[in-house]
mmCIF file of C-alpha atoms and ligand atoms in Angstrom:
data_model
loop_
_atom_site.group_PDB
_atom_site.id
_atom_site.type_symbol
_atom_site.label_atom_id
_atom_site.label_comp_id
_atom_site.label_asym_id
_atom_site.label_seq_id
_atom_site.Cartn_x
_atom_site.Cartn_y
_atom_site.Cartn_z
ATOM 1 C CA MET A 1026 -138.577 -68.186 0.094
ATOM 2 C CA PRO A 1027 -139.549 -71.749 -0.619
ATOM 3 C CA ARG A 1028 -140.321 -73.022 -4.160
ATOM 4 C CA VAL A 1029 -143.739 -73.991 -3.302
ATOM 5 C CA PRO A 1030 -145.376 -71.597 -0.900
ATOM 6 C CA VAL A 1031 -147.197 -73.714 2.027
ATOM 7 C CA LYS A 1032 -149.201 -72.513 4.957
ATOM 8 C CA VAL A 1033 -150.069 -75.023 7.572
ATOM 9 C CA VAL A 1034 -153.608 -74.750 8.924
ATOM 10 C CA LYS A 1035 -154.480 -75.969 12.370
ATOM 11 C CA TRP A 1036 -157.609 -77.489 13.705
ATOM 12 C CA ASP A 1037 -158.694 -74.373 15.766
ATOM 13 C CA GLU A 1038 -158.610 -72.062 12.585
ATOM 14 C CA ILE A 1039 -160.847 -74.625 11.012
ATOM 15 C CA VAL A 1040 -163.345 -74.565 13.747
ATOM 16 C CA ALA A 1041 -162.980 -70.782 13.945
ATOM 17 C CA TRP A 1042 -163.481 -70.408 9.887
ATOM 18 C CA SER A 1043 -166.548 -72.701 10.020
ATOM 19 C CA ARG A 1044 -168.281 -70.810 12.645
ATOM 20 C CA LYS A 1045 -167.549 -67.699 10.911
ATOM 21 C CA LEU A 1046 -168.922 -69.245 7.589
ATOM 22 C CA ALA A 1047 -172.093 -70.375 9.438
ATOM 23 C CA ASP A 1048 -172.482 -66.728 10.763
ATOM 24 C CA ASN A 1049 -172.058 -65.243 7.044
ATOM 25 C CA ILE A 1050 -174.860 -67.694 6.143
ATOM 26 C CA ARG A 1051 -177.179 -67.024 8.767
ATOM 27 C CA ALA A 1052 -176.596 -63.157 8.318
ATOM 28 C CA SER A 1053 -177.682 -63.612 4.496
ATOM 29 C CA GLY A 1054 -181.073 -64.734 5.788
ATOM 30 C CA TRP A 1055 -180.818 -67.889 3.686
ATOM 31 C CA THR A 1056 -180.636 -71.480 5.169
ATOM 32 C CA PRO A 1057 -179.826 -74.456 3.660
ATOM 33 C CA ASP A 1058 -181.989 -77.746 4.162
ATOM 34 C CA VAL A 1059 -179.374 -79.996 2.692
ATOM 35 C CA VAL A 1060 -175.391 -79.662 2.644
ATOM 36 C CA VAL A 1061 -173.588 -81.391 -0.006
ATOM 37 C CA ALA A 1062 -169.640 -81.920 0.625
ATOM 38 C CA VAL A 1063 -167.569 -82.038 -2.337
ATOM 39 C CA ALA A 1064 -165.388 -85.074 -1.412
ATOM 40 C CA ARG A 1065 -162.967 -85.204 -0.211
ATOM 41 C CA GLY A 1066 -161.752 -81.743 1.088
ATOM 42 C CA GLY A 1067 -165.474 -80.554 1.938
ATOM 43 C CA TYR A 1068 -166.241 -83.344 4.372
ATOM 44 C CA VAL A 1069 -164.857 -81.979 7.631
ATOM 45 C CA PRO A 1070 -165.854 -78.430 6.944
ATOM 46 C CA ALA A 1071 -169.208 -79.353 5.673
ATOM 47 C CA ARG A 1072 -169.851 -81.581 8.776
ATOM 48 C CA LEU A 1073 -168.863 -78.675 11.308
ATOM 49 C CA LEU A 1074 -170.957 -76.405 9.270
ATOM 50 C CA CYS A 1075 -173.897 -78.703 9.589
ATOM 51 C CA ASP A 1076 -173.451 -78.540 13.364
ATOM 52 C CA PHE A 1077 -173.321 -74.759 13.644
ATOM 53 C CA LEU A 1078 -176.394 -74.299 11.327
ATOM 54 C CA GLY A 1079 -178.212 -77.218 12.822
ATOM 55 C CA VAL A 1080 -178.632 -78.819 9.393
ATOM 56 C CA GLN A 1081 -179.342 -82.595 9.413
ATOM 57 C CA ASP A 1082 -178.883 -83.685 6.088
ATOM 58 C CA LEU A 1083 -175.295 -84.254 4.755
ATOM 59 C CA LEU A 1084 -174.717 -85.630 1.304
ATOM 60 C CA SER A 1085 -171.724 -85.840 -0.950
ATOM 61 C CA VAL A 1086 -170.539 -85.538 -4.520
ATOM 62 C CA GLN A 1087 -166.850 -86.630 -5.446
ATOM 63 C CA VAL A 1088 -164.908 -84.477 -7.518
ATOM 64 C CA VAL A 1089 -161.121 -85.477 -8.678
ATOM 65 C CA HIS A 1090 -158.319 -83.524 -10.278
ATOM 66 C CA TRP A 1091 -155.377 -84.851 -11.830
ATOM 67 C CA PRO A 1092 -152.511 -84.541 -10.965
ATOM 68 C CA SER A 1093 -152.179 -84.630 -7.111
ATOM 69 C CA ALA A 1094 -150.989 -81.945 -4.544
ATOM 70 C CA ALA A 1095 -149.477 -78.362 -5.358
ATOM 71 C CA GLN A 1096 -149.415 -79.105 -8.937
ATOM 72 C CA VAL A 1097 -151.367 -77.264 -11.677
ATOM 73 C CA ALA A 1098 -154.694 -79.269 -11.665
ATOM 74 C CA GLU A 1099 -155.326 -80.405 -15.272
ATOM 75 C CA LYS A 1100 -159.205 -80.969 -15.431
ATOM 76 C CA ALA A 1101 -161.934 -81.403 -12.777
ATOM 77 C CA TYR A 1102 -164.147 -84.493 -13.299
ATOM 78 C CA VAL A 1103 -167.150 -86.088 -11.268
ATOM 79 C CA LYS A 1104 -166.015 -89.598 -10.004
ATOM 80 C CA TYR A 1105 -169.179 -90.102 -8.021
ATOM 81 C CA GLY A 1106 -172.403 -88.340 -8.332
ATOM 82 C CA LEU A 1107 -175.612 -87.992 -6.554
ATOM 83 C CA SER A 1108 -178.855 -89.673 -6.729
ATOM 84 C CA ALA A 1109 -181.384 -88.024 -4.169
ATOM 85 C CA ASP A 1110 -184.677 -86.434 -4.408
ATOM 86 C CA LEU A 1111 -183.840 -82.950 -3.460
ATOM 87 C CA SER A 1112 -187.262 -81.183 -4.991
ATOM 88 C CA GLY A 1113 -188.301 -78.155 -2.822
ATOM 89 C CA LYS A 1114 -184.911 -78.383 -0.988
ATOM 90 C CA GLU A 1115 -182.189 -75.192 -0.607
ATOM 91 C CA VAL A 1116 -178.873 -76.767 -1.120
ATOM 92 C CA LEU A 1117 -175.676 -75.935 -0.175
ATOM 93 C CA VAL A 1118 -172.570 -77.180 -1.862
ATOM 94 C CA MET A 1119 -169.505 -77.259 0.313
ATOM 95 C CA ASP A 1120 -165.734 -77.221 -0.280
ATOM 96 C CA ASP A 1121 -162.340 -76.478 1.701
ATOM 97 C CA ILE A 1122 -160.959 -74.122 -0.609
ATOM 98 C CA VAL A 1123 -161.794 -72.571 -3.858
ATOM 99 C CA ASP A 1124 -158.634 -72.319 -5.877
ATOM 100 C CA THR A 1125 -159.407 -72.357 -9.747
ATOM 101 C CA GLY A 1126 -163.303 -72.913 -9.112
ATOM 102 C CA ASP A 1127 -163.591 -75.897 -11.211
ATOM 103 C CA SER A 1128 -164.642 -78.242 -8.409
ATOM 104 C CA VAL A 1129 -167.277 -76.414 -6.602
ATOM 105 C CA LEU A 1130 -168.703 -75.216 -9.847
ATOM 106 C CA LEU A 1131 -168.845 -79.024 -11.261
ATOM 107 C CA ALA A 1132 -170.426 -80.057 -8.069
ATOM 108 C CA LYS A 1133 -173.097 -77.456 -7.999
ATOM 109 C CA GLU A 1134 -173.933 -78.499 -11.862
ATOM 110 C CA VAL A 1135 -174.130 -82.210 -10.669
ATOM 111 C CA VAL A 1136 -176.698 -81.348 -7.951
ATOM 112 C CA GLU A 1137 -178.725 -79.058 -10.386
ATOM 113 C CA ARG A 1138 -178.874 -81.784 -12.760
ATOM 114 C CA CYS A 1139 -179.418 -84.787 -10.586
ATOM 115 C CA CYS A 1140 -181.717 -83.744 -7.728
ATOM 116 C CA LYS A 1141 -184.203 -80.938 -8.716
ATOM 117 C CA PRO A 1142 -183.448 -78.754 -5.756
ATOM 118 C CA LYS A 1143 -185.191 -75.501 -5.497
ATOM 119 C CA SER A 1144 -181.836 -73.757 -5.367
ATOM 120 C CA VAL A 1145 -178.068 -74.379 -4.939
ATOM 121 C CA ARG A 1146 -175.732 -72.219 -3.436
ATOM 122 C CA THR A 1147 -171.943 -72.492 -2.966
ATOM 123 C CA ALA A 1148 -169.364 -72.075 0.116
ATOM 124 C CA ALA A 1149 -165.914 -72.738 1.182
ATOM 125 C CA LEU A 1150 -163.860 -71.983 4.163
ATOM 126 C CA GLN A 1151 -161.320 -70.276 1.765
ATOM 127 C CA VAL A 1152 -161.410 -68.521 -1.713
ATOM 128 C CA ILE A 1153 -157.962 -67.468 -3.307
ATOM 129 C CA ILE A 1154 -159.194 -64.552 -5.302
ATOM 130 C CA SER A 1155 -156.189 -64.342 -7.729
ATOM 131 C CA THR A 1156 -156.437 -67.754 -9.284
ATOM 132 C CA THR A 1157 -160.431 -68.555 -9.233
ATOM 133 C CA LYS A 1158 -162.637 -67.789 -12.051
ATOM 134 C CA TYR A 1159 -165.659 -68.495 -9.857
ATOM 135 C CA VAL A 1160 -166.306 -67.045 -6.334
ATOM 136 C CA PRO A 1161 -168.701 -68.985 -4.097
ATOM 137 C CA ASP A 1162 -171.708 -67.557 -2.433
ATOM 138 C CA PHE A 1163 -170.514 -67.747 0.797
ATOM 139 C CA TYR A 1164 -166.849 -68.165 2.357
ATOM 140 C CA ALA A 1165 -164.991 -67.280 5.509
ATOM 141 C CA VAL A 1166 -161.582 -66.042 4.448
ATOM 142 C CA GLU A 1167 -160.461 -64.370 1.277
ATOM 143 C CA VAL A 1168 -156.603 -64.885 0.505
ATOM 144 C CA LYS A 1169 -154.745 -62.786 -2.240
ATOM 145 C CA ASP A 1170 -151.907 -64.906 -3.060
ATOM 146 C CA TRP A 1171 -151.672 -68.566 -3.616
ATOM 147 C CA TYR A 1172 -150.240 -71.145 -1.193
ATOM 148 C CA TRP A 1173 -150.839 -74.688 -0.692
ATOM 149 C CA TYR A 1174 -153.003 -74.685 2.385
ATOM 150 C CA GLN A 1175 -151.902 -77.760 4.099
ATOM 151 C CA TYR A 1176 -155.078 -78.701 5.841
ATOM 152 C CA PRO A 1177 -155.095 -81.224 8.870
ATOM 153 C CA TRP A 1178 -156.958 -83.898 7.046
ATOM 154 C CA THR A 1179 -154.573 -84.351 3.953
ATOM 155 C CA ALA A 1180 -151.345 -83.956 5.908
ATOM 156 C CA LEU A 1181 -149.604 -87.771 5.114
ATOM 157 C CA GLU A 1182 -150.978 -87.507 1.654
ATOM 158 C CA ASP A 1183 -149.523 -83.883 0.905
ATOM 159 C CA ILE A 1184 -146.258 -84.664 2.622
ATOM 160 C CA SER A 1185 -145.929 -87.909 0.754
ATOM 161 C CA SER A 1186 -146.562 -86.394 -2.730
ATOM 162 C CA PHE A 1187 -144.538 -83.479 -1.678
ATOM 163 C CA ILE A 1188 -141.438 -85.736 -1.156
ATOM 164 C CA VAL A 1189 -141.723 -87.601 -4.335
ATOM 165 C CA ARG A 1190 -142.209 -84.241 -6.326
ATOM 166 C CA MET A 1191 -139.128 -82.855 -4.991
ATOM 167 C CA MET A 1192 -136.944 -86.327 -5.379
ATOM 168 C CA ARG A 1193 -138.280 -86.576 -8.897
ATOM 169 C CA GLU A 1194 -137.580 -82.833 -10.002
ATOM 170 C CA GLU A 1195 -134.192 -82.626 -8.006
ATOM 171 C CA ARG A 1196 -132.755 -85.842 -10.238
ATOM 172 C CA GLN A 1197 -130.744 -86.941 -7.418
ATOM 173 C CA GLU A 1198 -130.418 -90.493 -7.402
ATOM 174 C CA LEU A 1199 -129.380 -91.495 -3.724
ATOM 175 C CA TRP A 1200 -130.873 -89.537 -0.645
ATOM 176 C CA THR A 1201 -129.913 -89.763 2.988
ATOM 177 C CA LEU A 1202 -132.510 -88.777 5.595
ATOM 178 C CA ASP A 1203 -130.610 -85.532 6.305
ATOM 179 C CA LYS A 1204 -130.779 -84.792 2.458
ATOM 180 C CA ILE A 1205 -134.565 -85.314 2.150
ATOM 181 C CA VAL A 1206 -135.122 -83.042 5.042
ATOM 182 C CA GLU A 1207 -132.666 -80.229 3.960
ATOM 183 C CA LYS A 1208 -134.331 -80.299 0.533
ATOM 184 C CA PHE A 1209 -137.756 -80.555 1.864
ATOM 185 C CA VAL A 1210 -137.364 -77.193 3.861
ATOM 186 C CA GLU A 1211 -135.698 -75.492 0.679
ATOM 187 C CA TRP A 1212 -138.806 -76.720 -1.360
ATOM 188 C CA TYR A 1213 -141.711 -76.305 1.339
ATOM 189 C CA GLY A 1214 -140.266 -74.224 4.063
ATOM 190 C CA ASN A 1215 -139.941 -74.707 7.735
ATOM 191 C CA GLU A 1216 -142.978 -74.106 8.955
ATOM 192 C CA LEU A 1217 -144.451 -77.572 7.243
ATOM 193 C CA LEU A 1218 -141.654 -79.595 8.512
ATOM 194 C CA GLU A 1219 -141.907 -78.167 12.109
ATOM 195 C CA GLU A 1220 -145.800 -78.124 12.301
ATOM 196 C CA ARG A 1221 -146.083 -81.799 10.622
ATOM 197 C CA PHE A 1222 -142.802 -83.391 11.742
ATOM 198 C CA LEU A 1223 -144.672 -86.478 13.136
ATOM 199 C CA TYR A 1224 -145.972 -87.014 9.672
ATOM 200 C CA PHE A 1225 -142.592 -86.926 8.093
ATOM 201 C CA ARG A 1226 -141.442 -90.586 8.778
ATOM 202 C CA GLU A 1227 -144.862 -92.059 8.201
ATOM 203 C CA ALA A 1228 -144.747 -90.668 4.728
ATOM 204 C CA LEU A 1229 -141.582 -92.310 4.228
ATOM 205 C CA GLU A 1230 -142.732 -95.333 5.390
ATOM 206 C CA ARG A 1231 -145.763 -95.438 3.256
ATOM 207 C CA LEU A 1232 -143.997 -94.457 0.209
ATOM 208 C CA LYS A 1233 -141.714 -97.504 0.897
ATOM 209 C CA LYS A 1234 -144.667 -99.784 1.388
ATOM 210 C CA GLU A 1235 -146.221 -98.542 -1.876
ATOM 211 C CA GLY A 1236 -142.912 -99.303 -3.602
ATOM 212 C CA VAL A 1237 -142.532 -95.791 -4.573
ATOM 213 C CA LEU A 1238 -139.492 -95.317 -2.855
ATOM 214 C CA ARG A 1239 -136.760 -97.968 -1.881
ATOM 215 C CA GLN A 1240 -134.358 -98.174 1.036
ATOM 216 C CA VAL A 1241 -130.905 -98.838 0.013
ATOM 217 C CA ASN A 1242 -127.488 -99.282 2.107
ATOM 218 C CA CYS A 1243 -124.953 -96.110 1.513
ATOM 219 C CA ASP A 1244 -121.808 -97.176 3.186
ATOM 220 C CA GLY A 1245 -123.775 -98.152 6.357
ATOM 221 C CA TYR A 1246 -126.269 -95.231 6.190
ATOM 222 C CA ALA A 1247 -129.827 -95.810 5.009
ATOM 223 C CA CYS A 1248 -130.444 -94.159 1.924
ATOM 224 C CA TYR A 1249 -133.651 -93.649 -0.294
ATOM 225 C CA GLN A 1250 -134.104 -93.891 -4.000
ATOM 226 C CA LEU A 1251 -137.029 -93.486 -6.361
ATOM 227 C CA GLY A 1252 -138.626 -96.573 -7.759
ATOM 228 C CA GLY A 1253 -139.543 -100.089 -6.280
HETATM 229 N N1 ADE B 2115 -156.675 -77.772 -3.359
HETATM 230 C C1 ADE B 2115 -156.727 -77.210 -4.298
HETATM 231 N N2 ADE B 2115 -156.155 -76.087 -4.254
HETATM 232 C C2 ADE B 2115 -155.582 -76.024 -3.099
HETATM 233 C C3 ADE B 2115 -154.809 -75.218 -2.149
HETATM 234 N N3 ADE B 2115 -154.119 -74.050 -2.959
HETATM 235 N N4 ADE B 2115 -154.274 -75.385 -1.118
HETATM 236 C C4 ADE B 2115 -155.070 -76.706 -0.312
HETATM 237 N N5 ADE B 2115 -155.777 -77.563 -0.992
HETATM 238 C C5 ADE B 2115 -155.960 -76.977 -2.352
#
């Protein structure tokens, strides 16, 4: 078992889950007038949902967490709120995943406070039932055990922060590319490396450009080291 359990989510699953979510919402007899995406994870699913439900109005609220990918979120806060008159409107707040429940709940409160909606309901593609304290009104997939779901829209970001986290925690100073790959598989599993292989080098290049990683020479081999 890898240290961090990761499941890679493919585009066709995203489309199938968005379609299923739209079916669930339709079956409830309730129809949203407006969808509010919780940025950034909710953007793509919210846009697909608008297509499947025929909703024209798509807005957004940005909720951020600290720290980043696959670490326990400390606190969610609203980075960008909303200013729109939604009086008389049925509103659906949409995120990709409900893990702790904090983001979607906070976004719901923002909409209720800012914009005088008639009602606000919540939706997500996936809900992790063992970790969340809040279950959204609608979802496509219920999962029992916690995984980091590596969605297509966060591949480069996730792989970059996964590499950094691994290198920090391993406390090894110099890393050959082979060593990074070997440890990466130990930490995050083979599926992630295989499915997102094309992102791996790009992640290293980005980290170098940002000064998070430095490339040094190890007896004629390229080595990587943390710190600019
Ligand atoms: N965002 C918050 N929790 C997540 C998880 N378990 N997988 C992917 N993205 C997330």
